[in-house]
Short mmCIF file of C-alpha atoms in Angstrom, two decimals:
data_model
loop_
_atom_site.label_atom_id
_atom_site.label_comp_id
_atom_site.label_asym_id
_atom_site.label_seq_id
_atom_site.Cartn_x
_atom_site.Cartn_y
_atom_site.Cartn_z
CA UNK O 24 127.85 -130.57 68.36
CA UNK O 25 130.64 -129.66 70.52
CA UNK O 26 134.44 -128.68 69.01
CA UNK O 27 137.54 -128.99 70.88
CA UNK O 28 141.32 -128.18 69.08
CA UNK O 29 141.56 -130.66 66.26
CA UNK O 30 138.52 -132.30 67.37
CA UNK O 31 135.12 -131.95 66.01
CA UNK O 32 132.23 -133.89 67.86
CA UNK O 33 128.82 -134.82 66.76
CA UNK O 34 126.26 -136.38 68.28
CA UNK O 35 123.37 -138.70 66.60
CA UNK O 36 121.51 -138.70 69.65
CA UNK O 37 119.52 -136.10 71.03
CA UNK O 38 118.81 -137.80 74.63
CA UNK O 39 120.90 -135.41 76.73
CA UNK O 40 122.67 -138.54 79.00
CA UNK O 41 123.93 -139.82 76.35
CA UNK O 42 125.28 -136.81 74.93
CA UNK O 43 127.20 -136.31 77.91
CA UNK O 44 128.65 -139.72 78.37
CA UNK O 45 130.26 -139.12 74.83
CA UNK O 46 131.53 -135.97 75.50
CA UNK O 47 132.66 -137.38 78.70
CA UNK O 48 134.90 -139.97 76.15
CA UNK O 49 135.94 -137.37 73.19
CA UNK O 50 136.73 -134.62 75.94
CA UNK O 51 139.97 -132.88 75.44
CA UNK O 52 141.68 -130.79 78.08
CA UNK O 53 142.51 -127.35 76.21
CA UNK O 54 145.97 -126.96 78.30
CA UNK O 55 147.38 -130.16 77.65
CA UNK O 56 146.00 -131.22 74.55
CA UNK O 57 145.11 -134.87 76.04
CA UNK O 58 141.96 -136.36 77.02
CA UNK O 59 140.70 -135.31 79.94
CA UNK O 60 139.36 -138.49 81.86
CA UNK O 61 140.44 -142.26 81.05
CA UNK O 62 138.10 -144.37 79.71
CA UNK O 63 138.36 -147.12 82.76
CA UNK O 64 136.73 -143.90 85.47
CA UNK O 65 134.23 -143.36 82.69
CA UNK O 66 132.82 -146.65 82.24
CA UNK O 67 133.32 -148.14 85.85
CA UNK O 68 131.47 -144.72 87.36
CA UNK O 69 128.75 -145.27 84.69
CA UNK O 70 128.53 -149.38 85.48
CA UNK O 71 129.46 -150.17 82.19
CA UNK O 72 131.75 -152.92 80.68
CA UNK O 73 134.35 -152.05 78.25
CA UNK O 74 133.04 -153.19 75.21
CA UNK O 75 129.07 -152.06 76.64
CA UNK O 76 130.99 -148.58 77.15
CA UNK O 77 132.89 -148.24 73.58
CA UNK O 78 130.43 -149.69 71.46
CA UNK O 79 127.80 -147.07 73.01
CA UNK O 80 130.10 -144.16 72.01
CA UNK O 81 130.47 -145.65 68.29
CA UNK O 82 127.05 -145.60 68.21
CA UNK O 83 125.66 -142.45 69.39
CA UNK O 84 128.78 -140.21 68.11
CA UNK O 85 130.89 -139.12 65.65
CA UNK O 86 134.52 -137.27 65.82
CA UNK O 87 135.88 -135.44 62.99
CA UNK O 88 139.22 -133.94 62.45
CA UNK O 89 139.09 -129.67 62.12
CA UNK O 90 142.93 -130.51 60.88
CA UNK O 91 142.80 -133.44 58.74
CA UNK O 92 140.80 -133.24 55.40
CA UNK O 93 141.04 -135.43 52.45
CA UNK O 94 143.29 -134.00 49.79
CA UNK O 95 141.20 -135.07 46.93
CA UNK O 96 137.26 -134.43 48.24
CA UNK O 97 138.19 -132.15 51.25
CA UNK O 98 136.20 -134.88 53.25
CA UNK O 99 137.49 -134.28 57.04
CA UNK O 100 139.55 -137.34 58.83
CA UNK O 101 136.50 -139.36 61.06
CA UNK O 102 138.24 -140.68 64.23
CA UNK O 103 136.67 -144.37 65.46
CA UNK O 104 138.60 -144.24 68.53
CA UNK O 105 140.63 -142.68 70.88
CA UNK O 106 143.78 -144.21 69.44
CA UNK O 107 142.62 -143.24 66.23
CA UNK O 108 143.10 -139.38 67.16
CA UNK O 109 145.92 -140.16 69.17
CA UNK O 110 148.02 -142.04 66.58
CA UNK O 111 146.86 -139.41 63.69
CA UNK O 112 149.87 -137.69 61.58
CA UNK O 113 149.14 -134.46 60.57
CA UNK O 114 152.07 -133.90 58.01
CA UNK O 115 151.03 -136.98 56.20
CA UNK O 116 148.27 -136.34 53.13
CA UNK O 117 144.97 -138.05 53.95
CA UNK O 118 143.13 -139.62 51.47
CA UNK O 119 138.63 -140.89 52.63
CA UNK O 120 137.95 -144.29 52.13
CA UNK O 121 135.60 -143.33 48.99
CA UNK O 122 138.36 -141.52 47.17
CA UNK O 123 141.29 -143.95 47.89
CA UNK O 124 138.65 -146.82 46.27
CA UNK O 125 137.85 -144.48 43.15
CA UNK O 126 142.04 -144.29 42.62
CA UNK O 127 142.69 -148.07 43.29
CA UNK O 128 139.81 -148.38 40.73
CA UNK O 129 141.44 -145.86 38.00
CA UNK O 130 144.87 -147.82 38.68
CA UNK O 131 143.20 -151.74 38.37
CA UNK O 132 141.88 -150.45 34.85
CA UNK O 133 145.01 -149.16 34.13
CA UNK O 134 146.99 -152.28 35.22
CA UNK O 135 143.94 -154.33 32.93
CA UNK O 136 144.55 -151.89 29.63
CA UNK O 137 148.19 -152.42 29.58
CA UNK O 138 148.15 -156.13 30.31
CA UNK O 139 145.38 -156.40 27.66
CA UNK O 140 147.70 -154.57 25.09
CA UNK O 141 149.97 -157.13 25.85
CA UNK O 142 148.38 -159.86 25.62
CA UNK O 143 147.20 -158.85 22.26
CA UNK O 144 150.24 -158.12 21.01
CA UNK O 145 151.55 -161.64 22.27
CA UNK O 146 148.60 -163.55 20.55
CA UNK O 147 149.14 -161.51 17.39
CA UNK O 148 153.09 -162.50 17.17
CA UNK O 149 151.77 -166.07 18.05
CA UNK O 150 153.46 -168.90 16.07
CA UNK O 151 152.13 -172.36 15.29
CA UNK O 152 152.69 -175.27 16.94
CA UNK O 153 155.49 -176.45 14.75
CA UNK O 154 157.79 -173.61 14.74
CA UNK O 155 157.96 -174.00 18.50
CA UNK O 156 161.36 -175.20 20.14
CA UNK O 157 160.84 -179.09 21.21
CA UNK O 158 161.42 -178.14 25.39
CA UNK O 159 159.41 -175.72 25.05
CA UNK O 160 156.38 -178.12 23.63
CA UNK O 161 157.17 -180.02 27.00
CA UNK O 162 157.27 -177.35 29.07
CA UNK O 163 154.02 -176.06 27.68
CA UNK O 164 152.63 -179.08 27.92
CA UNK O 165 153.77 -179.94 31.79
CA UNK O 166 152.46 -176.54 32.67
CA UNK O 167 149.02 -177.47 31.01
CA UNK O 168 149.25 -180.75 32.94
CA UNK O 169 150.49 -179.07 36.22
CA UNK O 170 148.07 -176.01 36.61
CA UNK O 171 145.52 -176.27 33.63
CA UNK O 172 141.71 -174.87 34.34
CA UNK O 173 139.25 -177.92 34.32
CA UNK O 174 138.42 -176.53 30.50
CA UNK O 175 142.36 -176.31 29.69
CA UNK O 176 141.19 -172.48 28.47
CA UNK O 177 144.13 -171.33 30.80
CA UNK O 178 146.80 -171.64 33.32
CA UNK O 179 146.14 -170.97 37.36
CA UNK O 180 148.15 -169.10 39.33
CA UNK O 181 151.18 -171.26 40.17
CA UNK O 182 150.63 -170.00 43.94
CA UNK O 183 146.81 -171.91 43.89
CA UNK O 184 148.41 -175.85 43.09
CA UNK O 185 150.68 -177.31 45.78
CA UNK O 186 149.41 -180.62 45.77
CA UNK O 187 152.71 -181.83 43.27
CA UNK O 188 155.35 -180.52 41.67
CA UNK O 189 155.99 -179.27 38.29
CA UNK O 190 159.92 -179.93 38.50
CA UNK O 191 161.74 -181.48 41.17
CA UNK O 192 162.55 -178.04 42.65
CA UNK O 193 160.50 -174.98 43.10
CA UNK O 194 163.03 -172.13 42.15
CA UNK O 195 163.18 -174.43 38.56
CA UNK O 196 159.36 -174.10 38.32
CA UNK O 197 159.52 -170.05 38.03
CA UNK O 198 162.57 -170.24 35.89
CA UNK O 199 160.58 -172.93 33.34
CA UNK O 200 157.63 -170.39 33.63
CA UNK O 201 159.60 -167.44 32.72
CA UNK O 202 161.53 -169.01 29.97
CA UNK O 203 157.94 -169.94 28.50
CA UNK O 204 156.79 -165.98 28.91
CA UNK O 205 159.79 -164.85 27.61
CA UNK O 206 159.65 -167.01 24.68
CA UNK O 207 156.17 -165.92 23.97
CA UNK O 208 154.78 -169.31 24.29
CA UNK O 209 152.23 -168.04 27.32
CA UNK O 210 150.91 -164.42 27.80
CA UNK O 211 149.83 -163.21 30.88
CA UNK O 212 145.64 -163.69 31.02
CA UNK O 213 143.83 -160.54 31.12
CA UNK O 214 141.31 -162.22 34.07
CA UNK O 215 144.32 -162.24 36.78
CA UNK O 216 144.22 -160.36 39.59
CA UNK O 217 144.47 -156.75 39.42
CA UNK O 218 146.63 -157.30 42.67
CA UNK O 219 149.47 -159.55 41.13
CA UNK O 220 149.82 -156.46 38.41
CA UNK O 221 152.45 -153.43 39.49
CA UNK O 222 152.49 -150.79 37.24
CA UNK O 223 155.56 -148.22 37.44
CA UNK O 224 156.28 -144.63 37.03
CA UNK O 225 156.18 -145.59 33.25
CA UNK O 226 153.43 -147.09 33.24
CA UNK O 227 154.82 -150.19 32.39
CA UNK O 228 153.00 -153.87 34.37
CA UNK O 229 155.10 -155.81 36.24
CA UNK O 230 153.89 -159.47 37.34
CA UNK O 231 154.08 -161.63 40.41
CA UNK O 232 154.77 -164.85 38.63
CA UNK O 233 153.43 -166.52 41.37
CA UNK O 234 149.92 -165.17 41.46
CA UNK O 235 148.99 -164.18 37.60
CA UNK O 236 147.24 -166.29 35.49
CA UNK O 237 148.40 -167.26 32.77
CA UNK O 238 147.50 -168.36 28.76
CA UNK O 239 149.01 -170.14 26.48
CA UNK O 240 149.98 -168.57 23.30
CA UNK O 241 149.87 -170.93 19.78
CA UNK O 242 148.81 -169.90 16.70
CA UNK O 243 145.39 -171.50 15.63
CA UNK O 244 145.48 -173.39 19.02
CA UNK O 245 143.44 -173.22 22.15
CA UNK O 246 141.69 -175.11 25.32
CA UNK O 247 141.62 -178.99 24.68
CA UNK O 248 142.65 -178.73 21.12
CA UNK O 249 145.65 -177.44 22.04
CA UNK O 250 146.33 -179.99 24.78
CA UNK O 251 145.28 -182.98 22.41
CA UNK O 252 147.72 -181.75 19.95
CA UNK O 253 150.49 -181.04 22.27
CA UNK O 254 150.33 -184.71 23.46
CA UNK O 255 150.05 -186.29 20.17
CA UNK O 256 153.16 -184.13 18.79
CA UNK O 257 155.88 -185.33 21.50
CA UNK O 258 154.30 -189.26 21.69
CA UNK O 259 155.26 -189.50 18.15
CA UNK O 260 158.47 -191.58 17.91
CA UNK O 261 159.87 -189.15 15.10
CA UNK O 262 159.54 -186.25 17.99
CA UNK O 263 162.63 -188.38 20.47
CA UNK O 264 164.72 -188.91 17.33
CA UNK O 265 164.69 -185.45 16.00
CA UNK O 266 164.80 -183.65 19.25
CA UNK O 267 166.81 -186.02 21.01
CA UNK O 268 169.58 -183.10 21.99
CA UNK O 269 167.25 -181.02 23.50
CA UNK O 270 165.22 -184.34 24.98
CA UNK O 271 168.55 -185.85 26.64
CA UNK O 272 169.20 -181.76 27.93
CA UNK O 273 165.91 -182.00 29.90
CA UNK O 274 166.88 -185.24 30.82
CA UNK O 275 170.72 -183.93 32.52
CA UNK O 276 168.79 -181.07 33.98
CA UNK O 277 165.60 -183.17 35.76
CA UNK O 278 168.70 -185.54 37.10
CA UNK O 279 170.92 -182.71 38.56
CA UNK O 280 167.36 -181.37 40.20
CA UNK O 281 166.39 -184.31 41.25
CA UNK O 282 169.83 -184.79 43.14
CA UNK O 283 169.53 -181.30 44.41
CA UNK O 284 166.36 -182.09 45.93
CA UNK O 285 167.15 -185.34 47.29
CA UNK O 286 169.80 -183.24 49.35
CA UNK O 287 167.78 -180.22 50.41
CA UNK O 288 164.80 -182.84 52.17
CA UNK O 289 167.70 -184.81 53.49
CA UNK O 290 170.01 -181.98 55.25
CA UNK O 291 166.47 -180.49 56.35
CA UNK O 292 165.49 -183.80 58.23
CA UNK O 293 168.54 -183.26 60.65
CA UNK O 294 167.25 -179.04 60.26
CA UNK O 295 170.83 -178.14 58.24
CA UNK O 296 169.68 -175.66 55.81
CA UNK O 297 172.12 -175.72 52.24
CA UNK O 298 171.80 -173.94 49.38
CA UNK O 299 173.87 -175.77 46.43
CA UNK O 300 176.04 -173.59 44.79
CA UNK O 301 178.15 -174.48 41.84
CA UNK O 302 180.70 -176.42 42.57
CA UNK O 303 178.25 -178.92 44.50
CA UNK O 304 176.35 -179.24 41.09
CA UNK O 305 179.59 -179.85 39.61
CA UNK O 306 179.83 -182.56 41.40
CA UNK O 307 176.49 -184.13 41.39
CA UNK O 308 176.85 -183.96 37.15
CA UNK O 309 180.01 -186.02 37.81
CA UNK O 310 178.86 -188.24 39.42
CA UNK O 311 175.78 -188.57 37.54
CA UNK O 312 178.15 -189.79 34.35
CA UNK O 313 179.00 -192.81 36.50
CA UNK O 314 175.83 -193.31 38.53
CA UNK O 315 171.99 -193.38 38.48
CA UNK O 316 170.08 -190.77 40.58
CA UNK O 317 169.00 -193.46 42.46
CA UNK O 318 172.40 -194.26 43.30
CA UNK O 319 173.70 -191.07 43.96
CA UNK O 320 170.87 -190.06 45.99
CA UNK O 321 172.30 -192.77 48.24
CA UNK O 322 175.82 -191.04 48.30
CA UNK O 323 173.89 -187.99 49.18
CA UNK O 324 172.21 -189.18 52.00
CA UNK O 325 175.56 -190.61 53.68
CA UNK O 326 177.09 -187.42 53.23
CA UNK O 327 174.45 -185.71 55.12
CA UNK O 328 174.65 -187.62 57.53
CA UNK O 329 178.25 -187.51 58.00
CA UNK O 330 177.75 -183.69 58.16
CA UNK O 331 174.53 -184.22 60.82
CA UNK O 332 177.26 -186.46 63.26
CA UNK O 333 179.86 -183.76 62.46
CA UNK O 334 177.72 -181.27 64.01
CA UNK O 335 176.50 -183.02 67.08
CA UNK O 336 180.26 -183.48 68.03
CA UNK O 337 179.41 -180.25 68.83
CA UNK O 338 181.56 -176.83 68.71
CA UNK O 339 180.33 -175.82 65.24
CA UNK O 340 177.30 -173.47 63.45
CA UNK O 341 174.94 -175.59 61.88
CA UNK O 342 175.52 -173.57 58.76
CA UNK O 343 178.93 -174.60 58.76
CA UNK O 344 177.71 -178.08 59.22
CA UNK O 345 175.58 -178.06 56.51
CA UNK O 346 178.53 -176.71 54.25
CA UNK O 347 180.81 -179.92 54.99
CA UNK O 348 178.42 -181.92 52.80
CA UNK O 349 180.05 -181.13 49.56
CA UNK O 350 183.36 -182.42 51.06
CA UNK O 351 182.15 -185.03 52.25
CA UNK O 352 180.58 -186.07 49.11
CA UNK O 353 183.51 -185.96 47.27
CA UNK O 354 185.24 -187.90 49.42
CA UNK O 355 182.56 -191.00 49.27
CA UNK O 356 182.31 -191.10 45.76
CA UNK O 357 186.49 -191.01 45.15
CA UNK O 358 186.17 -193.84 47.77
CA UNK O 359 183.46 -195.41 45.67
CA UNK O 360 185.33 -195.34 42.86
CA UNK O 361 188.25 -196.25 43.51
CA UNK O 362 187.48 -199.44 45.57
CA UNK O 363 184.89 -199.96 42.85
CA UNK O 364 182.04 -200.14 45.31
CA UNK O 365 178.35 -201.53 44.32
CA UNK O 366 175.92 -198.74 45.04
CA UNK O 367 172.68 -199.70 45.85
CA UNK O 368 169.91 -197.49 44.34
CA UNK O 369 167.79 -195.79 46.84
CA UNK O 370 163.88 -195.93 46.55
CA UNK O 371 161.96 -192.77 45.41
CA UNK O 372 161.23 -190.98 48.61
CA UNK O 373 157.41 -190.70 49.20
CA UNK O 374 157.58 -187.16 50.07
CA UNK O 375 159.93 -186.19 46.78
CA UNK O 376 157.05 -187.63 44.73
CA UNK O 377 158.09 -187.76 40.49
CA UNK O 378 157.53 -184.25 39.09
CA UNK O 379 154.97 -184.12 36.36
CA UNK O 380 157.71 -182.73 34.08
CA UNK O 381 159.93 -185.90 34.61
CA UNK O 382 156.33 -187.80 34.04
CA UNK O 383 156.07 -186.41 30.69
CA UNK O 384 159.59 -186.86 29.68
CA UNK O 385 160.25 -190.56 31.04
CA UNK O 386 156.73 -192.14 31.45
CA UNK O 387 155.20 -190.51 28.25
CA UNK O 388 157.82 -190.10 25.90
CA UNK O 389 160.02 -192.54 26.67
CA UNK O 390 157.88 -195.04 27.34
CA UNK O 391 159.79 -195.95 30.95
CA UNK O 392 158.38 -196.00 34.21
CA UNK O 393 160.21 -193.32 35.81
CA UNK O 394 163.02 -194.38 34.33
CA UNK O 395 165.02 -191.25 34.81
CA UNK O 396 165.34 -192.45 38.30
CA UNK O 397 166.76 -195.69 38.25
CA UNK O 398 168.98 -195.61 35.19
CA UNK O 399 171.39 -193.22 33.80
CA UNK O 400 170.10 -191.19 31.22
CA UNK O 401 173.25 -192.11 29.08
CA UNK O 402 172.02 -195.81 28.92
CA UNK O 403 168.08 -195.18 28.86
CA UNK O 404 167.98 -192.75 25.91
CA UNK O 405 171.08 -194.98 23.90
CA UNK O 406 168.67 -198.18 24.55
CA UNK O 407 165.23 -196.39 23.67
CA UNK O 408 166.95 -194.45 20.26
CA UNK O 409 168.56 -197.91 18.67
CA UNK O 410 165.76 -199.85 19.91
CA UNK O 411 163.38 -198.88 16.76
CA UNK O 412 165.99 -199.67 14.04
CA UNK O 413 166.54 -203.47 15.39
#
């Protein structure tokens, strides 16, 4: 064993030339406090390689910290490397790998006791499947449709399924998530990952919404039963005629995503970022009165590429590009109007594929084939509601 300031070396070799080429690597040079020989002399005198050189001193020694000691087990700081002592911070506490695993263990059952108290409480406040607001029945079932385990017994992580979308936009998907949580129609599954669980100084778990798992929360209800039911409830025609408000309020909202959508993929073909504000939804729900998505995607697309050729004139951010859209919008469909224009519907793009919430809405409960799309919703749910008393 040999000791130098700060540096404690030991050797698991007793053949003397080795000893010595270690100590040759770990040497420290009392006045200056830095090693006393670079590691290129030591391994080109010894006709070594690099890697040959390092991986021999890993193996044959040990260098411990006389400083550094683990606050918890007093365990002393062991150095790998060089940079390892070089880079050490002696004002910072130092915790041994052993020690900082025990305390990430004592938190993870932490995080698990307070998100099973949770999710006890939740299943004990649970309320049947009839007491439950109608969006929220097709929200639930969406999310069972979008992310559901193979045995429906619970929800994957939304971050795990990318291969379609749950709405037409992705910020809507965490906002239809945490309106479910909030309502207490899913609880946050005790089996998610200790890592997508915070706790804070209270104690108290916070989630990453986009990594828990998740389980649905219905009195009496579980797995495929619950999924069976779900369906059966909103297929019934009595379910569109009694929930029709809430049914033609999905309906406004999948349109104004859809058109939102439409416009982020388009602007982002000619790389013109745009986030849609208010007044540019204003405007898509106005138009929208007038026009199918279909048709006003086709608005959409002229206007971003009006404000595509706007910037390639040149002499202008592409941000500020971007922003002319809304303008330019407004100005095609007063133009539209006015002249009384025939709009022809654009096809569904391939890579803005139907949402499975706008499956469930138009394909399975009202019986259209993404109907949504193509008509106004105005015209499709008036048609579909008189339809049964002719």
């Amino acid at each position: 064993m040999t000791s130098y300031p700060g540096l404690h070396i030991e050797y698991l070799e007793a053949d003397p030339r080795l000893q010595a080429l270690c100590l040759r690597y770990w040497r420290v040079d009392g006045a200056t406090g830095r090693f006393a020989e670079t590691v290129a002399r030591i391994y080109r005198e010894e006709n070594l390689s690099q890697s040959e050189f390092t991986a021999l001193v890993r193996r044959h020694s040990r260098a411990w910290s006389t400083v550094m000691k683990c606050s918890r087990c007093a365990e002393p700081l062991l150095f790998g490397t060089r940079t390892d002592f070089i880079s050490r911070r002696e004002d910072r506490p130092f915790r041994c790998q052993a020690c900082a695993a025990t305390e990430q263990q004592q938190v993870d059952i932490a995080k698990r006791l307070r998100i099973v108290q949770s999710f006890e409480q939740a299943m004990a406040e649970g309320r049947p499947l009839s007491a439950l607001r109608p969006r929220h029945c097709l929200y639930l079932l969406a999310l069972l449709k979008y992310a559901g385990s193979e045995d429906l017994s619970h929800i994957r992580p939304y971050c795990q399924v990318r291969h379609e979308r749950l709405t037409p936009l992705r910020e809507v998907d965490r906002d239809l998530i945490n309106e479910l949580w909030r309502a207490g129609v899913i609880a946050v599954d005790p089996a998610s990952d200790a890592a997508a669980i915070e706790l804070d100084r209270e104690q108290n778990a916070r989630v990453h919404f986009n990594e828990v798992r998740w389980h649905p929360v219905v009195q009496g209800l579980g797995g495929v039963a619950l999924h069976e039911r779900l369906e059966a409830h909103v297929a019934q025609p009595a379910f569109l005629r009694r929930c029709l408000d809430e049914v033609r309020e999905c309906c406004e909202q999948l349109a104004l995503q859809e058109c939102l959508a439409f416009l982020e993929m388009a602007l982002a073909e000619y790389r013109l970022g745009y986030r849609a504000g208010d007044k540019t939804c204003a405007m898509i729900k106005a138009a929208l009165q007038v026009f199918s998505v279909a048709q006003v995607c086709n608005v959409l697309y002229r206007a971003a590429r009006d404000a595509a050729a706007f910037y390639q004139r040149g002499g202008v951010s592409r941000d500020h590009a971007a922003k002319t859209v809304v303008g330019s919008f407004e100005r095609l469909m007063e133009k539209t109007l006015a002249n009384e224009w025939v709009v022809a519907p654009f096809r569904r793009n391939f890579n803005l594929q139907q949402s499975v919430l706008s499956r469930l809405i138009y394909n399975r409960v009202l019986g259209t084939d993404d109907g949504g799309f193509t008509e106004r919703n105005d015209v499709l749910l008036g048609r579909l509601v008189a339809a049964p008393s002719q």
